[in-house]
Amino acid sequence: VASQQTFTLTTNAVHGNITRSPNLPSYSAGSVVVVSVTAHPGYFFANWTGASTSTASSITVVMDSNKTLTAQFGTGSPPGRM
């Protein structure tokens, strides 16, 4: 009997909070995780780096390897918004 492969998802955000659904210490191969970020006051979410380069604040990650996601932030108002 082959053991089920599991992977970790590491998330980093200096100027915001990240939520994961489901929030587990490790994920079985093929699991889908929804990762969302909320910026702290005075900052705005810019984009992800690492396993995704999306500019969407909520993304879906398929766990097929160990992954790291880092949320990047800017200060003030987001570009194009006043």
mmCIF file of C-alpha atoms in Angstrom, residues 3-77:
data_model
loop_
_atom_site.group_PDB
_atom_site.id
_atom_site.type_symbol
_atom_site.label_atom_id
_atom_site.label_comp_id
_atom_site.label_asym_id
_atom_site.label_seq_id
_atom_site.Cartn_x
_atom_site.Cartn_y
_atom_site.Cartn_z
ATOM 1 C CA SER A 3 1.362 6.115 1.366
ATOM 2 C CA GLN A 4 -0.465 9.264 0.325
ATOM 3 C CA GLN A 5 1.964 12.016 -0.632
ATOM 4 C CA THR A 6 1.540 15.234 1.353
ATOM 5 C CA PHE A 7 2.810 18.759 0.750
ATOM 6 C CA THR A 8 3.189 21.912 2.809
ATOM 7 C CA LEU A 9 2.005 25.418 1.986
ATOM 8 C CA THR A 10 4.064 28.235 3.514
ATOM 9 C CA THR A 11 2.512 31.711 3.448
ATOM 10 C CA ASN A 12 4.147 35.046 4.271
ATOM 11 C CA ALA A 13 2.642 38.520 4.664
ATOM 12 C CA VAL A 14 4.412 41.376 6.438
ATOM 13 C CA HIS A 15 1.707 44.037 6.028
ATOM 14 C CA GLY A 16 -1.451 41.929 6.021
ATOM 15 C CA ASN A 17 -3.242 38.763 7.109
ATOM 16 C CA ILE A 18 -3.484 35.557 5.073
ATOM 17 C CA THR A 19 -6.281 33.029 5.438
ATOM 18 C CA ARG A 20 -6.270 29.515 3.997
ATOM 19 C CA SER A 21 -9.252 27.271 3.427
ATOM 20 C CA PRO A 22 -8.855 24.583 4.527
ATOM 21 C CA ASN A 23 -6.178 25.646 7.032
ATOM 22 C CA LEU A 24 -4.123 22.478 7.579
ATOM 23 C CA PRO A 25 -0.483 21.732 8.499
ATOM 24 C CA SER A 26 -0.113 19.682 5.284
ATOM 25 C CA TYR A 27 -2.215 18.779 2.262
ATOM 26 C CA SER A 28 -2.633 15.558 0.319
ATOM 27 C CA ALA A 29 -1.539 15.575 -3.331
ATOM 28 C CA GLY A 30 -4.137 17.247 -5.546
ATOM 29 C CA SER A 31 -5.814 19.141 -2.692
ATOM 30 C CA VAL A 32 -7.202 22.567 -3.573
ATOM 31 C CA VAL A 33 -6.534 25.418 -1.148
ATOM 32 C CA VAL A 34 -8.112 28.886 -1.348
ATOM 33 C CA VAL A 35 -5.630 31.514 -0.121
ATOM 34 C CA SER A 36 -6.815 35.065 0.596
ATOM 35 C CA VAL A 37 -5.032 38.161 1.864
ATOM 36 C CA THR A 38 -6.254 41.324 3.576
ATOM 37 C CA ALA A 39 -3.910 44.318 3.799
ATOM 38 C CA HIS A 40 -3.321 46.191 7.041
ATOM 39 C CA PRO A 41 -4.517 49.836 7.181
ATOM 40 C CA GLY A 42 -2.260 52.141 5.130
ATOM 41 C CA TYR A 43 -1.221 49.328 2.771
ATOM 42 C CA PHE A 44 -2.716 47.677 -0.287
ATOM 43 C CA PHE A 45 -2.165 44.192 -1.665
ATOM 44 C CA ALA A 46 -0.069 44.327 -4.867
ATOM 45 C CA ASN A 47 0.594 40.716 -5.922
ATOM 46 C CA TRP A 48 1.753 37.266 -4.889
ATOM 47 C CA THR A 49 5.263 35.919 -5.390
ATOM 48 C CA GLY A 50 6.434 32.323 -5.191
ATOM 49 C CA ALA A 51 3.924 29.674 -6.242
ATOM 50 C CA SER A 52 1.737 32.354 -7.895
ATOM 51 C CA THR A 53 2.298 35.775 -9.429
ATOM 52 C CA SER A 54 -1.410 36.642 -9.454
ATOM 53 C CA THR A 55 -2.629 40.135 -8.575
ATOM 54 C CA ALA A 56 -5.925 38.721 -7.233
ATOM 55 C CA SER A 57 -6.250 38.913 -3.434
ATOM 56 C CA SER A 58 -7.917 35.476 -3.368
ATOM 57 C CA ILE A 59 -6.360 32.614 -5.330
ATOM 58 C CA THR A 60 -6.748 28.852 -5.631
ATOM 59 C CA VAL A 61 -3.653 26.682 -5.252
ATOM 60 C CA VAL A 62 -3.478 23.010 -6.300
ATOM 61 C CA MET A 63 -1.113 21.163 -3.988
ATOM 62 C CA ASP A 64 1.148 19.125 -6.280
ATOM 63 C CA SER A 65 4.414 20.093 -4.517
ATOM 64 C CA ASN A 66 5.590 21.997 -1.435
ATOM 65 C CA LYS A 67 4.698 25.624 -2.111
ATOM 66 C CA THR A 68 5.528 29.048 -0.727
ATOM 67 C CA LEU A 69 3.377 32.138 -1.280
ATOM 68 C CA THR A 70 4.415 35.640 -0.274
ATOM 69 C CA ALA A 71 1.996 38.567 -0.388
ATOM 70 C CA GLN A 72 3.550 41.824 -1.614
ATOM 71 C CA PHE A 73 2.132 45.165 -0.495
ATOM 72 C CA GLY A 74 2.353 48.823 -1.416
ATOM 73 C CA THR A 75 1.696 51.872 0.750
ATOM 74 C CA GLY A 76 -0.991 54.490 0.284
ATOM 75 C CA SER A 77 -3.637 54.048 -2.399
#
